[in-house]
């Protein structure tokens, strides 16, 4: 990957940077985690530092979406594989490996039946968390029976009793808030279980709700050079009429193969 913020950054050599990745992962929680200009350290080192800094508040929460040039994350039928390229896929697995928990919304599980495990790089599988307030999931999806990682289903408190399970997943009742389950309450519940780095992997509704609630520290949008012309939207926030009310966070930009990733920092204080 190339960092567009560095004027003379050379493209990544095709030889893999897995060794640098493993060195960074081993120092994920260290004060001395490297943040130099090598591609792996430059992208992931600052995230590790931000995670350490966020520990006092409970969690470091970062979301990622891959979208088309026209802001779609899937076709209307829900097909999203593979919108972005292999470099973004590797990045997603690295983000899983850095996180304590990876969260997705129920539609993503229904459409993609994802494993949410770390397979393309070194690293341990995070806790898998599905936000499924109304409980349409029936336990037939892979995450409920593959035993690859612990799995937690967050359901509305009026739809689940404590101690209930679905396949090998624990069900955690969460109180309903204004629009669905309160993202801050989700962060608090997961922090209480020692999950301090949360990676929200989609879909658009789930990421939008965290963003609208002010519950995201960072948002990574990978833009693939493709136009769908229709399909499921990525971010959808309450309407604004004045551009002054738009979000203009500080950003970092990276080239991931044919794609460009823009990372927004909502917690730059
Ligand atoms: N390109 C990408 O990066 C990417 C990543 C992931 C998924 N996808 C694709 O995106 C599509 C799914 O995305 P989506 O936006 O339709 O749905 P989604 O975000 O996967 O799931 C949304 C649903 O999750 C529940 N939910 C999430 N957050 C909640 C909260 N805070 N409180 C209450 N409920 C909450 C709601 O369920 P209820 O409606 O039951 O209350 C909501 O309708 C799939 O086609 C998938 O393939 C693309």
Short mmCIF file of C-alpha atoms and ligand atoms in Angstrom, two decimals:
data_model
loop_
_atom_site.label_atom_id
_atom_site.label_comp_id
_atom_site.label_asym_id
_atom_site.label_seq_id
_atom_site.Cartn_x
_atom_site.Cartn_y
_atom_site.Cartn_z
CA UNK A 1 0.00 0.00 0.00
CA UNK A 2 1.17 3.55 -0.65
CA UNK A 3 0.48 6.48 1.64
CA UNK A 4 -0.72 9.44 -0.42
CA UNK A 5 0.15 11.75 2.49
CA UNK A 6 3.83 11.14 1.81
CA UNK A 7 4.90 13.13 -1.25
CA UNK A 8 7.54 10.68 -2.53
CA UNK A 9 6.08 7.45 -1.26
CA UNK A 10 7.16 4.50 -3.36
CA UNK A 11 4.60 1.84 -4.24
CA UNK A 12 4.75 -1.28 -2.11
CA UNK A 13 7.05 -3.89 -3.59
CA UNK A 14 5.08 -6.96 -4.61
CA UNK A 15 7.00 -8.98 -2.02
CA UNK A 16 4.80 -9.24 1.01
CA UNK A 17 5.12 -7.10 4.13
CA UNK A 18 3.96 -9.93 6.35
CA UNK A 19 7.14 -9.81 8.45
CA UNK A 20 6.58 -6.14 9.26
CA UNK A 21 2.96 -6.98 10.00
CA UNK A 22 3.90 -9.71 12.48
CA UNK A 23 6.38 -7.39 14.21
CA UNK A 24 3.72 -4.70 14.57
CA UNK A 25 1.09 -7.13 15.80
CA UNK A 26 3.45 -8.38 18.51
CA UNK A 27 3.80 -4.79 19.78
CA UNK A 28 0.12 -3.84 19.37
CA UNK A 29 -0.24 -2.90 23.05
CA UNK A 30 3.25 -1.45 23.56
CA UNK A 31 3.90 2.22 24.07
CA UNK A 32 6.72 1.74 21.57
CA UNK A 33 4.59 0.35 18.75
CA UNK A 34 6.30 1.62 15.58
CA UNK A 35 4.71 4.48 13.62
CA UNK A 36 7.49 5.06 11.09
CA UNK A 37 6.96 5.50 7.37
CA UNK A 38 7.10 1.86 6.36
CA UNK A 39 3.65 1.09 4.95
CA UNK A 40 2.49 -1.33 7.65
CA UNK A 41 3.71 0.80 10.55
CA UNK A 42 2.41 4.02 9.02
CA UNK A 43 -1.11 2.67 8.58
CA UNK A 44 -1.52 0.52 11.69
CA UNK A 45 0.94 2.04 14.21
CA UNK A 46 -1.16 5.18 14.86
CA UNK A 47 -4.27 3.03 15.29
CA UNK A 48 -2.51 1.00 18.00
CA UNK A 49 -1.49 4.24 19.74
CA UNK A 50 -5.06 5.59 19.50
CA UNK A 51 -6.36 2.35 20.98
CA UNK A 52 -4.02 2.74 23.97
CA UNK A 53 -5.09 6.36 24.39
CA UNK A 54 -8.79 5.45 24.21
CA UNK A 55 -8.58 2.85 26.97
CA UNK A 56 -9.49 5.43 29.62
CA UNK A 57 -12.82 6.05 27.82
CA UNK A 58 -13.61 2.35 27.38
CA UNK A 59 -13.23 1.41 23.74
CA UNK A 60 -11.55 2.37 20.50
CA UNK A 61 -14.17 1.89 17.78
CA UNK A 62 -13.29 1.87 14.10
CA UNK A 63 -15.52 1.02 11.14
CA UNK A 64 -14.71 0.05 7.58
CA UNK A 65 -16.79 -0.04 4.41
CA UNK A 66 -15.80 -0.78 0.82
CA UNK A 67 -17.89 1.26 -1.58
CA UNK A 68 -18.20 2.02 -5.27
CA UNK A 69 -17.46 5.44 -6.75
CA UNK A 70 -21.18 6.14 -6.44
CA UNK A 71 -21.31 5.22 -2.76
CA UNK A 72 -22.84 1.72 -2.94
CA UNK A 73 -21.67 -1.16 -0.78
CA UNK A 74 -23.64 -3.95 -2.50
CA UNK A 75 -26.15 -4.54 -5.27
CA UNK A 76 -29.81 -4.15 -4.40
CA UNK A 77 -29.96 -7.96 -4.09
CA UNK A 78 -27.21 -7.72 -1.47
CA UNK A 79 -24.20 -8.99 -3.43
CA UNK A 80 -20.99 -7.29 -2.25
CA UNK A 81 -18.30 -9.87 -3.05
CA UNK A 82 -15.84 -8.63 -4.19
CA UNK A 83 -16.37 -4.94 -4.57
CA UNK A 84 -12.87 -3.95 -3.46
CA UNK A 85 -9.64 -5.73 -4.36
CA UNK A 86 -7.29 -8.15 -2.62
CA UNK A 87 -5.26 -5.40 -0.90
CA UNK A 88 -8.41 -4.16 0.82
CA UNK A 89 -9.33 -7.72 1.73
CA UNK A 90 -5.91 -8.20 3.35
CA UNK A 91 -6.41 -4.89 5.16
CA UNK A 92 -9.77 -6.09 6.49
CA UNK A 93 -8.18 -9.25 7.87
CA UNK A 94 -5.45 -7.18 9.52
CA UNK A 95 -8.08 -4.97 11.12
CA UNK A 96 -9.79 -8.10 12.45
CA UNK A 97 -6.48 -9.32 13.86
CA UNK A 98 -5.87 -6.02 15.66
CA UNK A 99 -9.37 -5.88 17.12
CA UNK A 100 -10.77 -7.60 20.20
CA UNK A 101 -14.20 -7.83 18.58
CA UNK A 102 -15.56 -7.59 15.03
CA UNK A 103 -19.18 -6.39 14.73
CA UNK A 104 -21.65 -6.71 11.87
CA UNK A 105 -25.36 -6.07 11.38
CA UNK A 106 -27.86 -8.85 10.86
CA UNK A 107 -28.31 -8.13 7.12
CA UNK A 108 -24.62 -8.79 6.52
CA UNK A 109 -24.89 -12.20 8.17
CA UNK A 110 -28.04 -13.02 6.21
CA UNK A 111 -26.52 -12.00 2.85
CA UNK A 112 -22.86 -12.93 3.19
CA UNK A 113 -22.79 -15.71 5.80
CA UNK A 114 -19.31 -14.43 6.73
CA UNK A 115 -16.75 -16.26 8.90
CA UNK A 116 -15.27 -13.04 10.35
CA UNK A 117 -12.01 -14.83 11.10
CA UNK A 118 -8.37 -13.91 10.37
CA UNK A 119 -7.21 -15.99 7.42
CA UNK A 120 -5.11 -13.76 5.14
CA UNK A 121 -2.47 -12.69 7.67
CA UNK A 122 -1.04 -13.70 11.03
CA UNK A 123 -3.24 -12.97 14.03
CA UNK A 124 -5.91 -14.35 16.32
CA UNK A 125 -9.60 -14.38 15.62
CA UNK A 126 -11.53 -11.67 17.45
CA UNK A 127 -14.83 -12.16 19.25
CA UNK A 128 -17.60 -12.10 16.61
CA UNK A 129 -20.56 -9.88 17.43
CA UNK A 130 -23.82 -9.73 15.45
CA UNK A 131 -26.38 -7.00 16.09
CA UNK A 132 -29.68 -8.82 15.63
CA UNK A 133 -32.36 -6.97 17.60
CA UNK A 134 -35.43 -8.77 16.21
CA UNK A 135 -33.85 -12.26 16.00
CA UNK A 136 -34.44 -13.34 12.37
CA UNK A 137 -31.21 -15.39 12.51
CA UNK A 138 -32.01 -19.08 13.00
CA UNK A 139 -28.57 -20.46 13.85
CA UNK A 140 -27.96 -22.03 10.42
CA UNK A 141 -25.31 -19.39 9.55
CA UNK A 142 -21.64 -20.40 9.80
CA UNK A 143 -20.67 -18.23 12.76
CA UNK A 144 -23.15 -20.11 14.94
CA UNK A 145 -21.68 -23.56 14.44
CA UNK A 146 -18.12 -23.37 13.05
CA UNK A 147 -16.55 -22.93 16.53
CA UNK A 148 -13.80 -20.82 14.91
CA UNK A 149 -14.16 -18.03 17.48
CA UNK A 150 -16.46 -17.06 20.32
CA UNK A 151 -19.65 -15.43 19.04
CA UNK A 152 -22.06 -13.02 20.68
CA UNK A 153 -25.51 -12.06 19.43
CA UNK A 154 -26.86 -8.71 20.62
CA UNK A 155 -30.66 -8.85 20.74
CA UNK A 156 -33.27 -6.40 21.95
CA UNK A 157 -33.92 -7.06 25.62
CA UNK A 158 -37.60 -7.80 24.94
CA UNK A 159 -36.59 -10.50 22.40
CA UNK A 160 -34.13 -12.48 24.50
CA UNK A 161 -33.64 -13.79 27.99
CA UNK A 162 -30.25 -13.78 29.66
CA UNK A 163 -28.41 -17.08 29.43
CA UNK A 164 -30.02 -17.92 26.06
CA UNK A 165 -27.84 -19.27 23.25
CA UNK A 166 -28.11 -19.71 19.48
CA UNK A 167 -25.88 -22.54 18.28
CA UNK A 168 -22.56 -21.83 19.95
CA UNK A 169 -23.31 -18.10 20.33
CA UNK A 170 -24.19 -16.42 23.59
CA UNK A 171 -27.16 -14.05 23.38
CA UNK A 172 -26.78 -10.75 25.19
CA UNK A 173 -29.96 -8.71 25.73
CA UNK A 174 -29.50 -4.98 25.11
CA UNK A 175 -32.01 -2.27 26.05
CA UNK A 176 -33.65 -0.50 23.12
CA UNK A 177 -32.77 3.16 22.58
CA UNK A 178 -34.12 5.90 20.28
CA UNK A 179 -33.19 4.20 16.99
CA UNK A 180 -32.53 0.58 17.75
CA UNK A 181 -29.84 -0.50 20.18
CA UNK A 182 -27.78 2.38 21.51
CA UNK A 183 -24.24 2.18 20.04
CA UNK A 184 -22.80 3.74 23.22
CA UNK A 185 -24.47 1.04 25.30
CA UNK A 186 -23.04 -1.62 22.93
CA UNK A 187 -19.57 -0.11 23.42
CA UNK A 188 -20.05 -0.07 27.17
CA UNK A 189 -21.23 -3.68 27.35
CA UNK A 190 -18.31 -4.89 25.25
CA UNK A 191 -15.78 -2.82 27.20
CA UNK A 192 -17.16 -4.41 30.37
CA UNK A 193 -16.12 -7.78 28.86
CA UNK A 194 -12.61 -6.52 28.13
CA UNK A 195 -13.30 -5.81 24.44
CA UNK A 196 -11.52 -2.48 24.06
CA UNK A 197 -10.84 -2.45 20.28
CA UNK A 198 -14.03 -2.79 18.23
CA UNK A 199 -13.95 -3.20 14.48
CA UNK A 200 -17.29 -2.61 12.74
CA UNK A 201 -17.24 -4.33 9.39
CA UNK A 202 -20.63 -3.33 8.04
CA UNK A 203 -23.04 -3.06 6.61
CA UNK A 204 -24.06 0.49 5.84
CA UNK A 205 -26.93 0.68 8.32
CA UNK A 206 -24.83 -0.52 11.23
CA UNK A 207 -21.92 1.82 10.48
CA UNK A 208 -24.31 4.73 9.90
CA UNK A 209 -25.98 4.21 13.28
CA UNK A 210 -22.65 4.27 15.09
CA UNK A 211 -21.57 7.36 13.16
CA UNK A 212 -24.89 9.17 13.73
CA UNK A 213 -24.63 8.44 17.45
CA UNK A 214 -21.10 9.88 17.61
CA UNK A 215 -19.86 6.42 18.60
CA UNK A 216 -17.06 6.04 16.02
CA UNK A 217 -13.46 7.03 16.63
CA UNK A 218 -12.39 6.29 13.05
CA UNK A 219 -14.08 5.40 9.79
CA UNK A 220 -12.23 3.81 6.88
CA UNK A 221 -13.90 4.07 3.48
CA UNK A 222 -12.28 2.10 0.70
CA UNK A 223 -13.38 3.43 -2.68
CA UNK A 224 -13.19 0.96 -5.53
CA UNK A 225 -13.04 2.30 -9.11
CA UNK A 226 -16.40 0.83 -10.07
CA UNK A 227 -19.84 2.37 -10.62
CA UNK A 228 -22.89 0.29 -9.72
CA UNK A 229 -25.53 2.89 -10.55
CA UNK A 230 -27.92 1.27 -8.09
CA UNK A 231 -27.66 -0.81 -4.95
CA UNK A 232 -27.41 -0.62 -1.19
CA UNK A 233 -26.04 2.66 0.15
CA UNK A 234 -23.04 2.93 2.41
CA UNK A 235 -23.50 5.85 4.81
CA UNK A 236 -26.97 7.27 5.40
CA UNK A 237 -27.23 10.01 8.02
CA UNK A 238 -30.02 12.41 8.99
CA UNK A 239 -30.56 14.98 6.24
CA UNK A 240 -28.76 18.33 6.38
CA UNK A 241 -29.60 21.47 4.43
CA UNK A 242 -26.45 23.47 5.10
CA UNK A 243 -22.98 22.25 4.14
CA UNK A 244 -21.73 23.76 7.38
CA UNK A 245 -23.39 20.83 9.10
CA UNK A 246 -21.45 18.24 7.08
CA UNK A 247 -18.73 16.22 8.74
CA UNK A 248 -15.20 17.28 7.74
CA UNK A 249 -12.88 15.24 9.93
CA UNK A 250 -9.12 15.10 9.46
CA UNK A 251 -8.24 12.26 7.09
CA UNK A 252 -5.40 9.96 6.08
CA UNK A 253 -5.33 8.46 2.60
CA UNK A 254 -3.84 5.21 1.34
CA UNK A 255 -3.70 3.39 -1.98
CA UNK A 256 -4.70 -0.26 -1.63
CA UNK A 257 -4.03 -1.85 -5.00
CA UNK A 258 -6.55 -0.31 -7.42
CA UNK A 259 -8.57 1.15 -4.53
CA UNK A 260 -8.16 4.27 -2.40
CA UNK A 261 -8.85 4.17 1.31
CA UNK A 262 -9.74 7.35 3.18
CA UNK A 263 -9.61 7.15 6.96
CA UNK A 264 -11.61 9.73 8.92
CA UNK A 265 -10.60 10.62 12.46
CA UNK A 266 -13.60 11.68 14.55
CA UNK A 267 -11.70 11.76 17.82
CA UNK A 268 -8.76 14.00 17.07
CA UNK A 269 -9.58 16.27 20.06
N1 LIG B 1 -18.97 -3.34 0.96
C1 LIG B 1 -18.82 -3.54 2.26
O1 LIG B 1 -17.85 -3.07 2.90
C2 LIG B 1 -19.83 -4.36 2.99
C3 LIG B 1 -19.57 -4.75 4.32
C4 LIG B 1 -20.53 -5.48 4.98
C5 LIG B 1 -21.70 -5.82 4.34
N2 LIG B 1 -21.89 -5.44 3.05
C6 LIG B 1 -23.17 -5.72 2.37
O2 LIG B 1 -24.11 -4.83 2.93
C7 LIG B 1 -25.39 -5.45 2.97
C8 LIG B 1 -25.90 -5.38 4.37
O3 LIG B 1 -25.82 -4.06 4.84
P1 LIG B 1 -27.07 -3.27 5.37
O4 LIG B 1 -26.69 -1.86 5.50
O5 LIG B 1 -28.24 -3.64 4.53
O6 LIG B 1 -27.35 -3.95 6.80
P2 LIG B 1 -26.44 -4.30 8.08
O7 LIG B 1 -25.78 -3.09 8.58
O8 LIG B 1 -25.63 -5.50 7.82
O9 LIG B 1 -27.59 -4.74 9.09
C9 LIG B 1 -28.53 -3.77 9.45
C10 LIG B 1 -29.47 -4.31 10.47
O10 LIG B 1 -28.76 -4.66 11.66
C11 LIG B 1 -29.50 -4.26 12.78
N3 LIG B 1 -28.75 -3.18 13.45
C12 LIG B 1 -27.54 -2.71 13.18
N4 LIG B 1 -27.18 -1.76 14.06
C13 LIG B 1 -28.20 -1.64 14.90
C14 LIG B 1 -28.43 -0.84 16.04
N5 LIG B 1 -27.54 0.03 16.51
N6 LIG B 1 -29.60 -0.97 16.65
C15 LIG B 1 -30.52 -1.83 16.21
N7 LIG B 1 -30.35 -2.62 15.14
C16 LIG B 1 -29.20 -2.52 14.51
C17 LIG B 1 -30.84 -3.78 12.26
O11 LIG B 1 -31.66 -4.92 12.23
P3 LIG B 1 -33.26 -4.85 12.31
O12 LIG B 1 -33.68 -4.13 11.09
O13 LIG B 1 -33.68 -6.27 12.37
O14 LIG B 1 -33.59 -4.08 13.54
C18 LIG B 1 -30.48 -3.28 10.88
O15 LIG B 1 -31.55 -3.24 9.99
C19 LIG B 1 -25.20 -6.86 2.48
O16 LIG B 1 -25.62 -6.91 1.14
C20 LIG B 1 -23.72 -7.10 2.56
O17 LIG B 1 -23.28 -7.97 1.53
C21 LIG B 1 -20.99 -4.71 2.36
#
